[in-house]
XYZ file of C-alpha atoms in Angstrom:
702
model
C 0.000 0.000 0.000
C 1.319 3.426 -0.896
C 1.403 5.842 2.031
C 1.311 9.221 0.353
C 1.135 11.477 3.347
C 2.914 9.713 6.208
C 4.880 12.303 8.085
C 7.734 10.893 10.096
C 9.624 13.140 12.438
C 13.070 11.726 12.937
C 12.782 10.491 16.452
C 15.871 8.730 17.650
C 17.602 8.031 20.889
C 20.270 10.424 19.708
C 17.937 13.406 19.759
C 16.717 12.025 23.075
C 13.136 12.559 21.925
C 12.437 8.900 22.611
C 8.790 8.455 21.692
C 8.504 4.797 22.633
C 5.070 3.232 22.791
C 3.971 2.318 26.296
C 3.116 -1.240 25.262
C 5.321 -3.671 27.166
C 7.764 -5.755 25.130
C 6.663 -9.362 24.688
C 9.215 -12.176 24.830
C 9.088 -14.260 21.651
C 11.681 -16.981 21.116
C 12.866 -18.419 17.844
C 13.073 -22.207 18.127
C 16.197 -23.467 16.411
C 14.711 -26.775 15.312
C 11.539 -25.235 13.917
C 13.470 -22.448 12.219
C 15.931 -24.768 10.469
C 15.020 -25.629 6.879
C 18.364 -26.726 5.504
C 22.062 -26.558 6.209
C 23.052 -23.853 3.754
C 23.029 -20.545 5.573
C 21.572 -21.879 8.811
C 24.623 -21.146 10.938
C 24.908 -17.552 9.693
C 21.174 -17.006 10.137
C 21.257 -18.155 13.753
C 24.278 -15.948 14.416
C 22.322 -12.980 13.067
C 19.344 -13.883 15.255
C 21.595 -14.066 18.313
C 22.927 -10.557 17.675
C 19.462 -9.293 16.800
C 17.877 -10.660 19.972
C 20.497 -8.899 22.087
C 19.662 -5.574 20.445
C 15.912 -6.263 20.508
C 15.887 -6.814 24.253
C 17.429 -3.360 24.822
C 14.108 -1.812 23.782
C 15.584 1.432 22.394
C 15.016 3.021 18.953
C 18.619 2.713 17.812
C 18.785 -0.854 19.114
C 15.622 -1.810 17.212
C 17.257 -0.541 14.028
C 20.354 -2.655 14.679
C 18.171 -5.673 15.497
C 16.202 -5.174 12.295
C 19.341 -5.281 10.172
C 20.290 -8.656 11.676
C 16.770 -10.112 11.530
C 16.566 -9.245 7.833
C 19.761 -11.229 7.235
C 18.132 -14.243 8.891
C 14.965 -13.607 6.881
C 16.902 -14.332 3.687
C 17.372 -17.878 5.021
C 13.776 -18.491 6.176
C 11.040 -16.077 5.112
C 8.141 -18.088 6.508
C 8.973 -18.514 10.181
C 6.226 -16.653 12.119
C 8.313 -15.599 15.133
C 10.932 -14.016 12.861
C 8.279 -12.192 10.846
C 6.759 -10.992 14.116
C 10.079 -9.573 15.336
C 10.825 -7.883 12.020
C 7.372 -6.295 12.095
C 7.865 -5.162 15.697
C 11.233 -3.601 14.833
C 9.700 -1.702 11.941
C 7.022 -0.314 14.260
C 9.771 1.231 16.375
C 11.623 2.619 13.364
C 11.134 5.490 10.933
C 9.729 3.028 8.381
C 6.678 1.963 10.357
C 4.556 1.432 7.250
C 6.639 -1.675 6.419
C 5.572 -3.464 9.610
C 2.124 -4.582 8.508
C 3.223 -7.102 5.857
C 5.494 -8.969 8.276
C 2.998 -8.936 11.144
C 0.178 -10.185 8.925
C 2.435 -12.929 7.604
C 3.265 -13.989 11.167
C -0.402 -13.881 12.217
C -1.645 -15.934 9.276
C 0.995 -18.589 9.869
C 0.478 -18.679 13.635
C -2.389 -16.606 15.148
C -0.961 -17.085 18.639
C 2.579 -16.103 17.698
C 2.662 -13.541 20.547
C 0.223 -12.332 23.165
C 0.383 -8.784 21.798
C -0.018 -9.682 18.115
C -3.476 -8.087 17.975
C -2.093 -4.933 19.541
C 0.814 -4.644 17.106
C -1.392 -5.497 14.143
C -3.835 -2.858 15.332
C -1.037 -0.321 15.490
C 0.252 -1.304 12.038
C -3.237 -0.955 10.571
C -3.697 2.388 12.285
C -0.454 3.633 10.736
C -1.656 2.581 7.277
C -5.046 4.291 7.692
C -7.002 1.036 8.114
C -8.758 2.528 11.123
C -11.801 0.218 11.252
C -9.582 -2.863 11.122
C -7.300 -1.353 13.768
C -10.215 -0.724 16.134
C -11.368 -4.338 15.778
C -7.854 -5.625 16.509
C -7.423 -3.373 19.549
C -10.732 -4.616 20.944
C -9.649 -8.221 20.427
C -6.464 -7.459 22.310
C -8.443 -6.065 25.261
C -10.667 -9.135 25.382
C -7.733 -11.532 25.246
C -5.738 -9.612 27.849
C -8.130 -8.874 30.746
C -6.879 -7.072 33.822
C -5.384 -9.234 36.529
C -5.403 -8.419 40.212
C -1.738 -9.397 40.564
C -0.499 -6.798 38.100
C -3.331 -4.284 38.060
C -1.175 -1.142 37.690
C 0.602 -2.498 34.633
C -2.665 -3.744 33.133
C -4.345 -0.381 33.762
C -1.611 1.339 31.770
C -2.038 -1.098 28.892
C -5.830 -0.782 28.949
C -5.673 3.010 28.953
C -3.196 2.928 26.081
C -5.416 0.636 24.007
C -8.502 2.718 24.762
C -6.629 5.825 23.650
C -5.528 4.140 20.443
C -9.139 3.303 19.689
C -10.024 6.977 20.195
C -7.126 7.930 17.893
C -8.545 5.694 15.185
C -11.962 7.288 15.608
C -10.321 10.695 15.209
C -8.462 9.395 12.157
C -11.727 8.325 10.527
C -13.147 11.798 11.085
C -10.076 13.748 9.922
C -9.397 11.685 6.794
C -13.040 12.097 5.787
C -12.530 15.874 5.852
C -9.003 16.532 4.550
C -7.601 20.030 4.344
C -6.412 21.225 0.939
C -2.626 21.453 0.753
C 0.298 21.147 -1.612
C 3.376 19.427 -0.191
C 6.592 20.232 -2.081
C 10.079 18.828 -1.551
C 12.711 21.534 -0.979
C 14.915 19.762 -3.499
C 18.399 18.252 -3.742
C 20.210 21.441 -2.757
C 18.678 21.054 0.716
C 17.891 17.376 1.114
C 20.290 14.447 0.994
C 20.112 10.655 0.968
C 20.494 10.845 4.750
C 17.868 11.953 7.312
C 17.166 15.710 7.166
C 14.716 17.184 9.677
C 13.969 19.845 12.294
C 13.531 22.889 9.996
C 13.407 26.389 11.493
C 12.811 29.456 9.318
C 12.792 33.229 9.295
C 9.297 34.639 9.121
C 9.823 35.755 5.498
C 11.209 32.325 4.490
C 14.525 33.849 3.454
C 16.450 30.972 5.032
C 16.017 27.588 6.620
C 18.247 25.993 9.251
C 17.853 22.278 9.824
C 19.407 19.152 11.278
C 21.062 16.554 9.071
C 22.814 13.261 9.587
C 24.619 13.339 6.262
C 28.162 12.385 5.452
C 30.719 15.097 6.193
C 29.433 15.859 9.666
C 31.774 17.470 12.173
C 34.186 14.754 13.212
C 32.864 12.619 10.330
C 31.966 9.864 12.792
C 28.915 7.633 13.058
C 26.971 7.084 16.229
C 27.479 3.440 17.249
C 23.896 3.282 18.526
C 22.334 3.519 15.071
C 25.227 3.726 12.583
C 24.155 7.153 11.342
C 26.397 10.211 11.228
C 26.153 12.542 14.197
C 23.663 15.380 13.844
C 24.935 18.659 12.422
C 23.272 21.988 11.696
C 22.936 23.133 8.082
C 21.664 26.349 6.492
C 20.159 27.146 3.076
C 19.074 30.520 1.660
C 15.963 31.160 -0.395
C 16.403 33.077 -3.643
C 13.059 33.972 -5.228
C 14.540 33.443 -8.696
C 16.910 30.528 -8.126
C 15.228 28.637 -5.298
C 17.033 27.147 -2.312
C 20.823 27.427 -2.241
C 23.142 24.502 -1.609
C 22.941 23.704 2.098
C 26.074 24.644 4.043
C 27.367 23.014 7.215
C 27.302 25.542 10.084
C 30.761 24.517 11.274
C 31.038 27.214 13.946
C 28.048 25.771 15.809
C 28.567 22.061 15.326
C 30.475 19.735 17.620
C 31.606 16.144 17.277
C 28.439 15.123 19.110
C 24.803 15.748 18.259
C 23.640 19.305 17.486
C 19.976 19.858 16.602
C 18.012 22.942 15.544
C 14.903 23.619 17.641
C 14.060 27.323 17.283
C 14.859 30.552 15.416
C 13.831 34.151 16.068
C 11.538 35.649 13.388
C 14.368 37.814 12.026
C 16.845 34.928 11.975
C 19.290 36.572 14.383
C 18.914 34.152 17.332
C 19.159 30.378 16.966
C 18.160 27.846 19.612
C 19.816 24.445 19.570
C 19.492 21.266 21.581
C 22.042 18.837 22.953
C 20.887 15.570 24.484
C 23.612 15.316 27.108
C 23.755 15.355 30.017
C 20.078 16.040 30.692
C 18.680 17.521 27.499
C 19.762 21.151 27.298
C 18.887 24.258 25.272
C 21.523 26.630 23.887
C 21.363 30.080 22.302
C 23.547 31.518 19.543
C 23.377 34.994 17.984
C 24.296 36.135 14.490
C 27.058 38.740 14.842
C 27.611 40.093 11.359
C 28.396 37.048 9.241
C 29.329 34.831 12.180
C 27.333 32.931 14.753
C 28.448 33.231 18.350
C 29.414 30.108 20.254
C 26.250 28.410 21.569
C 25.633 29.489 25.147
C 23.718 27.337 27.587
C 20.500 29.074 28.601
C 19.989 30.033 32.223
C 18.786 27.884 35.106
C 15.205 29.090 34.782
C 15.091 27.279 31.454
C 17.598 24.430 31.757
C 17.145 22.174 34.775
C 17.992 18.641 35.850
C 14.979 17.655 33.779
C 14.714 17.360 30.009
C 14.296 20.613 28.022
C 13.759 20.350 24.278
C 12.205 22.735 21.744
C 12.063 26.540 22.142
C 10.373 29.477 20.416
C 10.764 33.200 21.071
C 7.883 35.661 20.713
C 7.884 38.342 18.011
C 8.796 41.042 20.547
C 11.485 38.874 22.209
C 9.753 39.251 25.577
C 8.656 35.638 26.028
C 10.405 32.342 25.456
C 8.217 29.265 25.126
C 9.888 25.901 25.626
C 9.206 22.274 26.454
C 10.255 20.540 29.667
C 9.294 17.454 31.638
C 9.869 19.159 35.010
C 7.397 18.282 37.741
C 6.308 21.843 38.567
C 7.047 25.444 37.682
C 8.580 28.211 39.794
C 5.115 29.400 40.825
C 4.151 26.095 42.429
C 1.951 24.873 39.577
C 2.186 21.094 39.322
C 2.625 19.686 35.843
C -0.147 17.669 34.263
C 2.231 14.860 33.350
C 5.021 14.182 30.875
C 6.446 16.925 28.684
C 4.712 20.299 28.819
C 5.031 23.824 27.468
C 6.405 26.554 29.733
C 7.032 30.264 29.231
C 9.602 32.682 30.646
C 9.312 36.481 30.617
C 12.342 38.615 29.853
C 13.327 40.712 32.869
C 14.579 44.304 32.896
C 18.157 43.027 33.132
C 17.710 41.131 29.871
C 17.681 37.695 31.502
C 14.888 35.156 31.396
C 12.745 35.077 34.516
C 11.105 32.126 36.290
C 9.384 29.557 34.101
C 5.598 29.287 34.238
C 3.510 26.377 33.030
C 1.174 27.716 30.315
C -1.491 25.437 31.759
C -4.728 24.149 30.304
C -6.015 23.887 27.672
C -2.543 23.717 26.072
C -0.974 21.165 28.406
C -2.539 17.808 29.168
C -1.671 14.576 30.960
C -0.165 13.488 27.650
C 3.077 14.802 26.157
C 3.372 18.152 24.384
C 6.347 18.946 22.129
C 7.643 21.116 19.265
C 6.302 24.514 20.375
C 6.295 27.328 17.782
C 4.993 30.827 18.528
C 3.858 32.592 15.365
C 5.079 36.198 14.886
C 1.474 37.419 14.825
C 1.804 37.308 18.616
C -1.439 35.355 18.882
C -1.082 31.839 17.498
C 0.819 28.966 19.074
C 1.495 25.803 17.092
C 2.574 22.735 19.016
C 2.534 18.953 18.899
C 0.654 16.796 21.343
C -0.417 13.222 22.038
C -3.619 14.589 23.576
C -7.085 13.277 22.809
C -7.963 14.575 19.371
C -4.766 13.163 17.878
C -5.060 10.546 15.143
C -1.948 8.797 16.438
C 1.229 9.716 18.279
C 1.990 13.424 18.130
C -0.352 15.592 16.058
C 0.061 19.281 15.274
C -2.410 21.626 16.977
C -2.820 25.372 17.178
C -4.331 27.683 19.779
C -4.900 31.439 19.913
C -4.327 33.838 22.786
C -7.016 36.416 23.528
C -4.488 39.035 24.652
C -5.338 38.550 28.315
C -3.303 35.380 28.696
C -6.100 32.932 27.897
C -5.598 30.261 25.258
C -8.383 28.898 23.071
C -9.165 25.198 22.912
C -6.469 23.700 20.649
C -7.518 22.695 17.133
C -6.046 19.761 15.228
C -4.519 21.231 12.059
C -5.918 18.301 10.092
C -5.068 15.576 7.617
C -2.903 15.110 5.518
C -0.520 17.317 7.506
C -1.214 15.154 10.530
C -0.923 11.388 10.190
C -1.294 8.346 12.465
C 2.434 8.574 13.197
C 4.388 11.199 15.152
C 4.200 14.650 13.548
C 6.534 17.092 15.269
C 8.652 20.193 14.647
C 6.338 22.196 12.426
C 7.060 25.864 11.685
C 4.898 28.419 9.891
C 5.830 31.412 7.738
C 4.627 34.881 8.667
C 1.788 34.781 6.154
C 0.543 31.418 7.526
C 0.212 30.351 3.899
C 3.297 28.162 4.088
C 4.721 25.777 6.668
C 7.774 23.531 6.842
C 8.326 20.073 8.281
C 10.138 16.816 7.613
C 8.434 13.869 6.004
C 9.175 10.424 4.563
C 7.571 10.364 1.112
C 7.972 8.465 -2.128
C 9.405 11.502 -3.928
C 12.085 12.022 -1.281
C 15.832 11.955 -1.699
C 16.443 10.138 1.575
C 14.811 8.618 4.629
C 13.518 12.018 5.762
C 13.352 15.181 3.661
C 12.322 18.759 4.286
C 9.026 19.807 2.722
C 7.109 23.038 2.292
C 3.354 22.929 2.795
C 1.063 25.332 0.943
C -2.331 25.722 2.594
C -4.993 26.141 -0.082
C -8.031 26.927 2.032
C -11.608 26.237 0.895
C -12.277 25.458 -2.739
C -13.357 28.199 -5.146
C -12.332 30.922 -2.731
C -11.742 34.157 -4.607
C -10.804 37.405 -2.929
C -10.259 40.741 -4.606
C -8.005 42.696 -2.309
C -6.240 45.988 -2.142
C -3.741 47.450 0.235
C -2.593 50.817 1.327
C 0.874 52.176 1.745
C 1.327 51.965 5.489
C 4.243 54.284 5.994
C 3.244 57.901 6.236
C 5.451 60.865 5.471
C 7.964 58.768 3.557
C 10.105 60.200 0.805
C 11.839 56.937 -0.030
C 10.499 54.297 -2.379
C 8.636 51.508 -0.617
C 8.327 48.111 -2.249
C 5.533 45.835 -1.093
C 5.278 42.098 -1.541
C 1.583 41.245 -1.586
C 0.011 37.801 -1.356
C -2.465 37.946 -4.251
C -4.255 34.691 -3.486
C -5.847 33.969 -0.146
C -4.716 30.477 0.754
C -4.222 30.705 4.504
C -5.656 28.217 6.936
C -6.364 31.222 9.133
C -6.370 34.958 8.547
C -3.140 36.533 9.760
C -3.133 40.144 10.936
C 0.538 40.913 10.573
C 2.904 43.264 8.762
C 6.518 42.316 8.144
C 8.794 45.328 7.674
C 12.274 44.567 6.440
C 15.160 46.179 4.632
C 18.654 47.493 5.248
C 20.245 50.277 7.297
C 23.139 52.027 5.559
C 25.317 55.147 5.720
C 23.971 58.022 3.604
C 27.332 58.731 1.968
C 29.331 55.499 1.932
C 26.296 53.202 1.616
C 28.069 50.839 4.006
C 25.841 48.715 6.284
C 25.307 49.936 9.843
C 24.650 47.952 13.010
C 21.853 50.227 14.205
C 19.563 49.910 17.206
C 15.914 49.724 16.159
C 13.267 50.546 18.750
C 9.613 49.649 18.228
C 7.183 51.703 20.322
C 3.434 51.462 20.842
C 2.578 55.129 20.323
C -0.846 54.897 21.949
C 0.487 53.341 25.158
C 3.886 55.058 25.026
C 5.451 51.636 25.642
C 8.616 50.145 24.199
C 7.606 46.903 22.498
C 11.012 45.590 21.534
C 14.548 46.537 20.562
C 16.612 44.835 17.886
C 19.807 45.457 15.934
C 20.400 45.467 12.202
C 23.098 43.076 11.026
C 26.546 44.666 11.065
C 27.708 42.923 7.874
C 24.615 43.303 5.714
C 22.627 46.050 7.426
C 19.564 43.812 7.164
C 16.717 43.949 9.656
C 13.263 42.419 9.954
C 10.501 43.340 12.383
C 7.129 41.691 12.956
C 4.277 44.122 13.567
C 0.931 42.557 14.546
C -2.072 44.552 13.341
C -4.054 46.836 15.602
C -1.345 49.248 16.766
C 0.116 52.636 15.914
C 3.846 51.959 15.828
C 6.707 54.354 16.225
C 10.000 53.083 14.854
C 13.308 54.733 15.711
C 16.645 53.750 14.199
C 19.774 54.922 16.043
C 23.526 54.504 15.753
C 26.466 56.271 17.365
C 27.564 59.308 15.389
C 24.364 59.457 13.344
C 21.133 61.383 13.496
C 18.331 59.031 14.402
C 15.715 58.059 11.846
C 12.043 57.716 12.713
C 9.029 56.169 11.055
C 5.349 56.005 11.911
C 3.311 52.984 10.885
C -0.340 52.880 11.814
C -1.727 49.388 11.205
C -5.493 49.039 11.711
C -6.696 45.856 13.381
C -8.346 44.720 10.135
C -5.091 44.810 8.136
C -4.229 41.402 6.668
C -0.740 40.037 6.113
C 1.656 42.278 4.202
C 5.389 42.541 3.664
C 6.874 46.032 3.426
C 10.428 46.639 2.283
C 11.938 49.835 3.698
C 15.615 50.657 3.273
C 16.797 53.182 5.854
C 19.610 55.663 5.324
C 21.285 57.326 8.314
C 23.091 60.659 8.090
C 26.085 61.448 10.240
C 25.795 64.297 12.697
C 27.041 67.478 11.039
C 26.117 71.049 10.203
C 23.190 71.128 7.806
C 22.108 67.547 8.394
C 18.428 67.179 9.144
C 15.726 64.594 9.689
C 11.953 64.480 9.687
C 10.375 63.708 13.056
C 7.739 61.299 11.796
C 6.225 60.415 15.149
C 5.150 63.960 16.010
C 1.359 64.321 16.177
C -0.862 67.394 16.624
C -4.568 67.904 17.021
C -6.172 68.835 13.715
C -5.574 72.470 12.795
C -3.882 73.136 16.154
C -0.402 73.360 17.612
C -1.166 71.131 20.626
C 1.188 68.152 20.885
C -0.432 64.787 21.462
C 1.040 62.484 24.086
C 1.886 60.003 21.341
C 4.588 62.490 20.275
C 6.516 62.265 23.524
C 8.639 59.142 22.758
C 9.901 60.786 19.566
C 10.690 64.052 21.322
C 12.438 62.189 24.118
C 14.736 60.627 21.517
C 15.569 64.140 20.325
C 16.285 65.154 23.926
C 18.667 62.196 24.261
C 20.451 63.196 21.051
C 20.875 66.787 22.233
C 22.212 65.583 25.569
C 24.744 63.432 23.700
C 25.969 66.510 21.820
C 25.860 69.367 24.363
C 27.372 71.833 21.879
C 24.836 71.119 19.155
C 22.391 73.865 18.153
C 19.355 73.043 16.066
C 16.428 74.604 14.261
C 12.966 73.111 14.506
C 11.068 73.687 11.276
C 7.315 73.335 10.859
C 5.798 72.510 7.459
C 2.247 72.139 6.112
C 0.483 71.102 2.929
C -1.119 73.716 0.656
C -4.622 73.471 2.058
C -5.515 76.897 3.403
C -3.910 80.288 2.949
C -0.246 81.152 3.306
C -0.765 83.364 6.370
C -2.731 80.682 8.227
C -0.259 77.923 7.380
C 2.756 80.068 8.236
C 1.342 80.780 11.675
C 0.266 77.149 12.224
C 3.636 75.730 11.196
C 5.479 78.237 13.396
C 3.252 77.514 16.392
C 3.816 73.790 15.994
C 7.574 74.243 15.795
C 7.396 76.419 18.898
C 5.451 73.682 20.751
C 8.299 71.286 20.074
C 10.867 73.779 21.357
C 8.782 74.350 24.485
C 8.749 70.605 25.175
C 12.521 70.360 24.735
C 13.104 73.261 27.116
C 10.821 71.660 29.691
C 13.001 68.553 29.413
C 16.111 70.536 30.334
C 17.521 71.621 26.968
C 18.969 75.161 27.091
C 16.741 77.500 25.094
C 19.795 79.173 23.567
C 20.480 75.987 21.620
C 17.072 76.014 19.966
C 15.430 78.083 17.251
C 12.184 77.520 15.406
C 10.569 78.641 12.190
C 7.346 78.049 10.262
C 7.743 77.388 6.538
C 4.071 76.794 5.703
C 3.890 74.962 2.359
C 6.863 76.691 0.757
C 9.265 73.715 1.063
C 7.285 70.647 -0.075
C 9.042 67.274 -0.269
C 6.236 65.650 -2.277
C 3.364 66.645 -4.519
C 0.377 68.342 -2.933
C -1.925 66.781 -5.525
C -2.388 63.503 -3.628
C -3.347 62.566 -0.087
C -0.074 60.677 0.329
C 1.978 63.631 -0.859
C 0.159 66.112 1.358
C 0.670 63.772 4.310
C 4.410 63.763 3.687
C 4.472 67.556 3.436
C 2.803 67.946 6.846
C 5.893 67.455 8.952
C 8.276 68.713 11.619
C 12.006 68.664 10.884
C 15.066 69.457 12.889
C 18.274 70.724 11.321
C 21.740 70.997 12.846
C 22.779 74.672 12.845
C 26.138 74.322 14.562
C 28.200 71.735 16.394
C 31.698 71.692 17.831
C-alpha cells in the first residue's frame, strides 16, 4: 500500500526525543529446530538472530534498528517462520519506516495466530499507521478481550488498557479527519537542501529567506557515526531562499557544530537568534546569535530554562519578551504542578535582559499526555505545538491555539489531515503569512529517509478574494516596495505586517549595526529593541495589526531616523520593504520627526509624540554643543498666512517641550515654513501627508 502522506519526524535516541510506545515488550523466542530448513546458511542465520535478539531486548530506537538489520539477514534464510516475521514487524514499528511493519505482522499472524500475546495490539497499530482505522479498532478490541486485567499486576494492566482505549479513540479521530481533509500542496525543498540521509527539524525566518535544519549526512563534524544507530552525528545546516533561483546549496554551520549531536529547535523571526538542543547530560537548550556574518558560540541558557529535567524545543515571541519551551519538570517556579510528561512553559524577559522564572502555560494547552515542538507565530497570537492529547489521530499531532491578549488560550484545534498522520508529527514551523509551513516527512518523492518539505495551505475550494492594500508608511520620501500575497490560501487569517530592509550610511552606503526601537505610540510603551546586522545592514521586524507603531533607528555618530506605521486591526498580512539611510551628525544635516502628532488644525502636541521628542532630547544631551532649528511645514490646504502661523506655532510647541526637558533655550530656534518647502506633490493625499511634517536641522556643532 502506498502511504502518500505519512509524516515521520526523525525520532531517535540520539535526539533524546524517545517516543517509545507504552506497550510492554513481549518475549518471543525463535526455536532453532523449527526455524531450520536446511544446512546452507543456517549457521549464519542463527548468528544474526543471536545478535538481533540482544539488540531487541534493549528496547531502544537505535537498538531496534540494529536488530532489524540482523533479523533481515536471517529472513533471507527463512522467510516463513512466524516468530521471525513478528520480530521484524515489531522492529519496523519502532523505526522510521513503520509502514513496512504490517506485511510482516500479517504474515506472522496468518501462519500462527498465537505467535505472541500482543499480536493483535501490534497489528492494530500497524493498521492504524496505514489508515485502516476500522480494522485497527477491531484488533485493539480483540487485544483487550484476550488480555483482561489481573489483580496481581493491576497497575501495569491499567496502563495497557488506557493505552489501548486511547488508540481506539485515535482511530476514531483518524476516521473523522481523513473524511474531511484540508487542501494542501506538499513540495520537496529539493536536492540542494535534502540528501540521501535523514534531514529534519527545519526552522525558518518569518519571510522564508532561510532555513536551518538538522542533518545526519556524510561530512558531519568529526565525520563519525553514532554506534547506537550507525548514522552520522547530527549537524546543523543552512540554506538561503532566492526567489529566482530557489534554495541554495545547504552549508554546514561549522562554527556551531560539535563532534556530538547538534539539533536545531528554534529561530527568532528575524533569523538573528538560533536555539539548539544537545541531548547530554540532561537535554539542554543553547542560544547563539548572528554577529555580522558569524554565529556566536552556543551558550547554555539560564537555570530558569535548563534544569535537571529534560528541556527540548524553544520558540521566542515576536517582541522577544517571552520564550516558550518544552520541559518534563514536575512543577514550575510558581508552584503549579505539571499535568504529566512533557509540557510547554514560558519565561518572561526581565529588565536586566535575563529570562525570569518559568511558568507552566497550563490548560487547555498542556494535558496529561506529552506536548512537544512549540512554535509561537510572529502574529503574537497563534501557538502551534505537537501533542499526544485526545484529538490526535496517532502519536503526536500538530495543533494550534490562539491567545485572547489577556493570557487565555483557546481550545487547541487539530490542524488536520494530511498534515497530521497516524504517526508522530513534530517540529512544524509556519511562515509569517501562515500560507506556508515547513516540516520533515518520509515520502515516495524524497531523496532520503527524511526530507524537508514546504506545505502550501490552499483553504476552501473556489475561494476568490479581490483585495487591495494601502501604503502603510506615512510621510515617507523613499520608495517603498511591497510584496503582496495575491491569493488567499491561509488556513487562518493573519493580521501581521513584516517590515524589512537594510540600514546604511547616507554617503558610503556601508551597512550599519543600528539599534531599532519599536514603540506602541498609543500606550507610550517600548515593544522591543533589535539590531540590524553589522555585515549586511539587514533587519526584519514583525508588527501585529491593531497598533500605531513608532519606529526609531539609532547609531552612534548618526542622526536618528524615525518612522510612523499605523496598522489598523483589520489589516491582513503584508510585507513592506523599507531601506533606511542614516546621516552622520554634522552642520546642515536634518531629519523628519515622523512620530510627532498634533490635534487637527492646532499646535497642541499629542502624548503620542513624547517618545519621539524624548529621543531628540537624548540626542541633544549626547551633543551638548549642538544647536538646532525646529522647522514646521504644512500642505497647501488653506492660505499662506494661516499655514505660516500654524507651522510656526507647531515648531514652537516642540521647542517648548525640549526646554521643559532641560535643553537650554539658547540651543534652539524655530521657524514656520508653511507649504513653501514641499518634499512631495500636494496633488495627492499621500503627498500632502508627507508635506505635513516637523524637521530638525543641525545649525552648529563643535
